[in-house]
Short mmCIF file of C-alpha atoms in Angstrom, two decimals:
data_model
loop_
_atom_site.label_atom_id
_atom_site.label_comp_id
_atom_site.label_asym_id
_atom_site.label_seq_id
_atom_site.Cartn_x
_atom_site.Cartn_y
_atom_site.Cartn_z
CA TYR A 1 104.21 76.69 113.36
CA SER A 2 101.18 75.62 115.90
CA ASN A 3 99.13 76.29 113.14
CA PHE A 4 100.80 72.41 110.73
CA ILE A 5 100.77 70.00 112.32
CA ASP A 6 103.55 67.32 111.17
CA ASP A 7 103.61 65.11 114.38
CA LEU A 8 100.58 63.53 116.34
CA ARG A 9 100.32 60.88 119.13
CA VAL A 10 96.99 58.62 118.67
CA TYR A 11 95.51 55.82 120.62
CA VAL A 12 94.49 52.42 118.40
CA ARG A 13 93.32 49.58 120.20
CA GLY A 14 91.69 46.40 118.37
CA GLY A 15 88.17 45.03 118.85
CA THR A 16 87.86 42.27 121.19
CA GLY A 17 86.59 38.87 120.14
CA GLY A 18 83.16 37.95 120.61
CA MET A 19 82.38 34.76 122.75
CA GLY A 20 82.39 31.56 121.85
CA TYR A 21 79.21 28.57 122.90
CA PRO A 22 80.80 26.18 124.62
CA ASN A 23 77.44 23.88 124.05
CA LEU A 24 77.38 23.20 120.60
CA GLY A 25 81.55 24.17 120.21
CA GLY A 26 80.12 27.82 118.38
CA GLU A 27 83.52 30.61 117.24
CA GLY A 28 82.63 34.09 118.57
CA GLY A 29 83.50 36.46 115.71
CA ARG A 30 87.01 38.11 115.76
CA GLY A 31 87.42 41.95 116.63
CA GLY A 32 87.38 44.22 114.40
CA ASP A 33 90.68 45.84 113.00
CA VAL A 34 92.16 49.27 113.10
CA TRP A 35 93.61 50.75 109.92
CA PHE A 36 95.35 53.95 108.13
CA VAL A 37 94.86 54.63 105.54
CA ALA A 38 96.45 56.99 102.68
CA ARG A 39 94.15 59.77 101.42
CA GLU A 40 94.51 63.10 99.90
CA ARG A 41 93.51 66.32 101.03
CA THR A 42 94.04 64.98 104.58
CA THR A 43 95.71 66.14 107.00
CA LEU A 44 96.46 65.62 110.76
CA LYS A 45 95.25 68.84 111.82
CA SER A 46 91.78 67.95 110.38
CA ILE A 47 92.12 64.41 112.68
CA ARG A 48 92.96 66.03 115.50
CA GLU A 49 89.20 68.18 115.23
CA LYS A 50 87.33 65.96 114.39
CA TYR A 51 88.78 63.39 116.34
CA PRO A 52 89.74 65.49 119.46
CA GLN A 53 90.57 62.78 122.35
CA LYS A 54 92.78 61.18 119.54
CA ARG A 55 91.65 57.24 120.65
CA PHE A 56 90.53 55.05 117.17
CA VAL A 57 88.62 52.27 118.98
CA ALA A 58 87.44 48.94 116.02
CA GLY A 59 84.12 46.81 117.19
CA THR A 60 83.78 44.40 118.96
CA GLY A 61 83.06 40.33 117.69
CA ALA A 62 79.44 38.99 117.68
CA ASN A 63 78.80 36.63 120.03
CA SER A 64 77.92 33.22 118.47
CA SER A 65 74.65 31.30 119.60
CA VAL A 66 72.44 28.87 118.93
CA LYS A 67 71.19 30.78 115.93
CA VAL A 68 74.02 31.83 114.36
CA LEU A 69 77.42 29.72 115.80
CA LYS A 70 79.78 31.46 114.02
CA GLY A 71 79.98 34.62 115.25
CA GLU A 72 80.76 37.88 112.59
CA LYS A 73 83.66 39.73 113.15
CA GLY A 74 83.10 43.67 114.16
CA LYS A 75 83.65 46.06 112.07
CA ASP A 76 87.32 47.93 111.39
CA CYS A 77 87.64 51.57 112.15
CA GLU A 78 89.06 53.29 109.36
CA VAL A 79 90.95 56.27 109.68
CA HIS A 80 92.10 58.83 106.79
CA VAL A 81 95.08 60.11 106.90
CA PRO A 82 97.91 62.63 104.21
CA LEU A 83 100.60 61.18 102.36
CA GLY A 84 103.48 60.77 103.17
CA ILE A 85 102.80 59.38 107.49
CA SER A 86 105.63 57.44 108.98
CA VAL A 87 103.85 55.01 111.95
CA LEU A 88 106.07 55.16 114.89
CA ASP A 89 106.16 53.06 118.23
CA ASP A 90 106.10 54.70 121.79
CA ASP A 91 109.86 53.80 121.59
CA GLY A 92 110.44 56.29 117.89
CA LYS A 93 111.36 52.90 115.86
CA GLN A 94 109.53 53.60 112.56
CA ILE A 95 106.71 50.68 112.38
CA GLY A 96 105.09 51.98 109.23
CA GLU A 97 105.30 54.16 105.86
CA LEU A 98 102.22 55.14 103.36
CA ASN A 99 103.58 57.59 100.17
CA ALA A 100 100.59 56.68 97.85
CA ALA A 101 96.62 57.22 98.77
CA GLY A 102 95.13 53.61 98.71
CA GLU A 103 98.21 52.81 100.90
CA ARG A 104 97.04 50.93 104.40
CA PHE A 105 99.36 50.11 107.44
CA LEU A 106 97.32 47.85 110.52
CA ALA A 107 97.52 49.93 113.43
CA ALA A 108 96.28 47.56 115.69
CA ARG A 109 94.65 44.10 115.35
CA GLY A 110 91.42 43.10 116.45
CA GLY A 111 91.41 39.50 118.87
CA LEU A 112 90.85 36.17 118.62
CA GLY A 113 86.86 35.20 119.23
CA GLY A 114 86.25 32.73 121.66
CA SER A 115 86.43 28.75 120.24
CA LEU A 116 88.01 25.70 121.77
CA THR A 117 91.39 27.22 122.00
CA THR A 118 90.34 30.13 124.14
CA ASN A 119 88.70 27.61 126.10
CA PHE A 120 85.12 29.58 125.07
CA LEU A 121 86.64 32.92 126.55
CA PRO A 122 87.58 35.97 124.16
CA CYS A 123 90.60 38.11 123.74
CA LYS A 124 91.30 41.17 123.32
CA GLY A 125 92.39 43.05 121.06
CA GLN A 126 95.94 45.09 120.40
CA ARG A 127 96.40 48.06 121.89
CA ARG A 128 98.64 50.69 121.50
CA THR A 129 99.95 54.47 121.82
CA VAL A 130 101.04 55.94 118.70
CA HIS A 131 103.15 59.07 116.37
CA LEU A 132 101.99 59.66 112.97
CA ASP A 133 104.93 61.68 111.94
CA LEU A 134 104.52 63.68 108.71
CA LYS A 135 106.90 64.78 106.27
CA LEU A 136 105.69 66.63 103.18
CA ILE A 137 106.00 64.50 99.56
CA ALA A 138 106.90 67.18 96.95
CA ASP A 139 108.77 67.29 93.30
CA VAL A 140 111.66 69.97 94.60
CA GLY A 141 111.82 71.65 98.07
CA LEU A 142 113.29 75.06 98.04
CA VAL A 143 116.41 75.46 101.12
CA GLY A 144 117.65 78.54 102.17
CA PHE A 145 118.52 81.24 105.30
CA PRO A 146 115.74 83.43 106.22
CA ASN A 147 115.23 86.48 104.15
CA ALA A 148 116.62 84.58 100.88
CA GLY A 149 113.69 85.20 99.09
CA LYS A 150 112.18 81.59 99.26
CA SER A 151 108.69 82.54 99.89
CA SER A 152 108.26 85.49 97.05
CA LEU A 153 109.80 82.57 94.64
CA LEU A 154 107.38 79.94 95.40
CA SER A 155 104.44 83.36 95.22
CA LYS A 156 106.38 83.51 91.63
CA ILE A 157 106.46 80.48 89.84
CA SER A 158 103.41 78.99 91.65
CA HIS A 159 99.48 79.62 92.53
CA ALA A 160 101.00 79.52 97.01
CA LYS A 161 100.24 83.06 98.65
CA PRO A 162 102.72 82.69 101.24
CA GLU A 163 103.41 85.37 103.71
CA ILE A 164 106.44 87.81 102.61
CA ALA A 165 108.13 90.02 104.81
CA ASN A 166 111.46 92.47 104.82
CA TYR A 167 112.34 90.71 108.69
CA ALA A 168 113.42 87.02 108.72
CA PHE A 169 111.33 84.00 109.67
CA THR A 170 108.48 84.94 107.57
CA THR A 171 107.51 81.56 106.64
CA ILE A 172 107.13 79.57 110.13
CA GLN A 173 105.03 76.85 108.42
CA PRO A 174 105.94 74.77 105.37
CA GLU A 175 104.31 75.57 101.96
CA LEU A 176 102.93 73.96 99.04
CA GLY A 177 102.48 75.43 95.97
CA LYS A 178 102.38 74.07 92.40
CA ILE A 179 104.04 75.11 89.16
CA MET A 180 101.96 74.45 86.05
CA TYR A 181 102.77 74.51 82.78
CA ALA A 182 101.31 74.93 78.93
CA ASP A 183 101.16 70.98 78.26
CA TYR A 184 99.04 70.82 82.18
CA LYS A 185 102.19 69.10 83.42
CA GLN A 186 102.73 70.04 87.55
CA ILE A 187 105.79 70.40 89.78
CA SER A 188 105.55 70.15 93.51
CA VAL A 189 107.15 73.30 95.44
CA ALA A 190 107.86 73.44 99.12
CA ASP A 191 108.48 76.12 100.74
CA LEU A 192 111.11 75.40 103.65
CA PRO A 193 111.03 77.66 106.81
CA GLY A 194 114.30 79.10 106.54
CA LEU A 195 116.81 77.11 108.60
CA ILE A 196 119.83 78.89 110.95
CA GLU A 197 123.43 77.39 111.43
CA GLY A 198 122.85 74.49 113.86
CA ALA A 199 120.11 73.63 112.45
CA HIS A 200 120.96 69.95 112.36
CA ALA A 201 121.65 70.08 116.21
CA ASN A 202 118.07 71.18 116.35
CA LYS A 203 118.34 75.30 116.73
CA GLY A 204 115.64 76.89 115.50
CA MET A 205 113.49 74.33 115.28
CA GLY A 206 116.33 72.16 112.76
CA HIS A 207 114.62 69.35 113.36
CA LYS A 208 111.23 69.99 112.23
CA PHE A 209 112.35 71.62 109.13
CA LEU A 210 115.04 69.51 107.91
CA LYS A 211 112.28 66.09 107.86
CA HIS A 212 110.79 67.22 104.85
CA VAL A 213 113.28 68.41 102.41
CA GLU A 214 113.74 64.02 103.28
CA ARG A 215 110.93 62.93 101.10
CA THR A 216 111.84 65.86 98.12
CA ARG A 217 113.68 64.13 95.58
CA GLN A 218 115.54 67.68 94.26
CA LEU A 219 116.61 70.80 96.21
CA LEU A 220 116.98 74.30 95.26
CA LEU A 221 119.00 76.36 97.09
CA VAL A 222 117.88 79.63 96.90
CA VAL A 223 120.03 81.93 97.75
CA ASP A 224 120.73 85.74 98.47
CA VAL A 225 123.97 87.35 95.86
CA SER A 226 124.81 90.07 98.57
CA GLY A 227 125.83 87.16 101.32
CA PHE A 228 123.56 86.86 104.82
CA GLN A 229 123.17 88.33 108.43
CA LEU A 230 120.91 86.96 110.81
CA SER A 231 120.85 90.03 113.64
CA MET A 232 123.49 92.04 114.40
CA LYS A 233 125.02 89.17 116.88
CA THR A 234 125.28 86.82 114.25
CA GLN A 235 128.14 86.51 111.69
CA PHE A 236 127.94 88.35 107.80
CA ARG A 237 128.04 85.39 105.64
CA THR A 238 129.11 86.07 102.12
CA ALA A 239 126.75 83.76 98.97
CA PHE A 240 129.70 81.01 98.91
CA GLU A 241 129.40 80.48 102.70
CA THR A 242 126.01 80.29 102.54
CA ILE A 243 126.20 77.98 100.23
CA LEU A 244 128.92 76.32 102.61
CA LEU A 245 127.05 76.28 105.08
CA LEU A 246 123.20 75.16 104.02
CA THR A 247 125.25 71.90 102.51
CA LYS A 248 126.74 71.29 106.19
CA GLU A 249 123.81 71.57 107.81
CA LEU A 250 121.96 69.04 105.94
CA GLU A 251 124.77 67.01 105.39
CA LEU A 252 124.66 66.34 109.45
CA TYR A 253 121.32 65.61 110.07
CA LYS A 254 121.11 62.77 107.33
CA GLU A 255 124.01 61.86 104.94
CA GLU A 256 122.03 61.86 101.92
CA LEU A 257 120.31 64.48 101.54
CA VAL A 258 123.74 66.26 99.48
CA THR A 259 123.52 63.35 96.77
CA LYS A 260 119.82 64.84 96.17
CA PRO A 261 120.05 66.33 92.42
CA ALA A 262 120.53 70.11 92.88
CA LEU A 263 119.81 73.33 91.44
CA LEU A 264 121.31 76.67 92.69
CA ALA A 265 118.80 79.73 92.27
CA ILE A 266 121.02 83.47 92.81
CA ASN A 267 118.11 86.09 93.99
CA LYS A 268 117.86 89.20 94.65
CA MET A 269 120.19 90.54 90.70
CA ASP A 270 118.19 93.74 91.12
CA LEU A 271 120.95 94.88 93.77
CA PRO A 272 123.72 96.76 93.07
CA CYS A 273 126.84 95.55 92.52
CA ALA A 274 124.99 91.96 92.03
CA LYS A 275 126.42 91.85 88.93
CA ASP A 276 130.08 92.06 90.32
CA ASN A 277 129.25 89.35 93.92
CA LEU A 278 128.20 86.83 91.33
CA ASP A 279 131.34 86.90 89.38
CA GLU A 280 133.18 86.48 92.44
CA LEU A 281 130.78 83.63 92.83
CA MET A 282 130.39 81.87 89.77
CA THR A 283 134.75 81.40 89.78
CA GLN A 284 134.71 79.89 94.03
CA LEU A 285 131.58 77.56 92.53
CA GLU A 286 133.82 76.51 89.79
CA ASN A 287 136.68 75.56 92.01
CA PRO A 288 135.86 75.74 95.69
CA GLN A 289 138.69 73.18 97.44
CA ASP A 290 140.15 76.25 95.67
CA PHE A 291 138.76 78.83 98.76
CA PHE A 292 138.19 76.36 101.61
CA HIS A 293 142.12 78.10 103.18
CA LEU A 294 140.21 81.22 103.73
CA LEU A 295 136.99 79.46 105.85
CA GLU A 296 137.12 77.45 109.02
CA GLU A 297 137.33 74.32 109.64
CA GLU A 298 133.11 73.55 111.22
CA MET A 299 131.81 75.82 108.33
CA ILE A 300 133.35 73.66 105.10
CA PRO A 301 130.82 69.92 104.76
CA GLU A 302 132.40 66.38 103.43
CA ASN A 303 130.66 66.65 100.22
CA THR A 304 130.34 69.22 97.66
CA LEU A 305 126.65 70.18 96.30
CA GLU A 306 127.07 69.30 92.60
CA PHE A 307 124.62 71.89 91.01
CA ARG A 308 122.57 71.25 87.80
CA GLU A 309 122.04 74.39 86.66
CA VAL A 310 122.84 77.83 87.90
CA ILE A 311 120.23 79.91 87.89
CA PRO A 312 120.30 84.22 88.76
CA ILE A 313 117.47 85.51 89.27
CA SER A 314 115.62 88.75 90.15
CA THR A 315 112.18 87.83 92.91
CA TYR A 316 111.22 91.88 92.55
CA THR A 317 111.82 92.54 88.73
CA GLY A 318 110.76 88.72 87.14
CA GLU A 319 114.60 88.09 85.74
CA GLY A 320 115.05 85.00 85.26
CA ILE A 321 112.25 83.54 86.46
CA GLU A 322 111.51 81.57 83.11
CA GLU A 323 114.20 80.36 82.80
CA LEU A 324 114.43 78.42 86.64
CA LYS A 325 110.75 77.08 85.32
CA THR A 326 112.08 75.42 82.35
CA CYS A 327 115.47 74.19 84.55
CA LEU A 328 113.39 72.64 87.15
CA ARG A 329 111.11 70.83 84.41
CA LYS A 330 113.65 69.40 82.29
CA SER A 331 115.74 68.29 85.43
CA ILE A 332 112.69 66.87 86.71
CA ASP A 333 112.15 65.33 84.07
CA GLU A 334 115.27 63.91 83.16
CA GLN A 335 115.40 62.59 86.79
CA ALA A 336 112.38 60.49 86.55
CA GLU A 337 113.49 59.00 82.49
CA GLN A 338 117.01 57.42 84.83
CA VAL A 339 114.95 56.05 87.07
CA ASN A 340 112.76 54.51 84.73
CA GLU A 341 116.30 53.34 82.65
CA GLU A 342 116.72 51.75 85.91
CA TYR A 343 113.61 49.72 86.46
CA ARG A 344 113.72 48.68 82.66
CA LYS A 345 117.78 47.17 82.85
CA LYS A 346 116.21 45.64 86.16
CA LYS A 347 114.02 43.88 84.87
CA LEU A 348 115.31 43.24 81.64
CA LEU A 349 118.09 41.03 83.79
CA LEU A 350 115.36 39.85 85.68
CA LEU A 351 114.48 38.05 82.91
CA GLN A 352 118.10 36.73 81.83
CA THR A 353 118.49 35.21 85.07
CA SER A 354 115.36 33.95 84.97
CA LYS A 355 115.59 32.04 81.54
#
């Protein structure tokens, strides 16, 4: 997981102001500022490699002199950061967010130059340590237990080349892929490392993985039709129990995650007995509450996920893959239209109230 960095602690310091000139009332230049600027194709890993000391200091303001009474401002320091960055102070409080290319955040302000109000002495710039916390931005986030076939699915629907093997925890870092459609529309898909029971309590680096689900617009749950068992020591879970457990983990980490639009891909339909297992699962999904009495109380989520589509697939044979891509496109387009409609209504309401 260390190859992928999603949290970086850096030191920022605004520049010191320039000296004033008491004899003629000259003012020193202000110190430069430190800015974080969101830019595409940037990673926290590249920042760490380029600036191993992780220190960013802006330039000092120019001193006032007989020739130039008003000193020039110090040079600003701009740090290019990836999209999806939250800026946190040392207490963990969020002080800024950068989600779109070109967005800027003032990390440390430069000090004032020497003037009459400061007795012509310069002021030091703001200094602090901040955390750059990355949460991947993607249209769709793949959610599932290890070995459900998420990486295989990503490789089938996009040009991404994640590592694939027949053991649990193949994915040790988030992978991003893009689905390309015939009309050149693109949908980004994030394959997140498999969750395990107790992920909300940070078991198996749960928080590190779950936080990337926060900024995905929709969820795609990938479930093995024949059920799941992490190891010989853990309990076997049916496909229905797996869906409830995944919902519970998302809910316990952050309740709003369960309100996101969601689709369900039921994988490994090429296996024997898959059809019988699918029929049983579809019956259970129609009225999930009717089967809650068979489960342990701590497994049952407060709210069950409402799936827009349920698509049986096989990443081995390719069955259902094209249908899944079509469903994803339809769901994303519908969500975008809904957002646009809400925006139009809001604008119309503002116009009516202003009149």
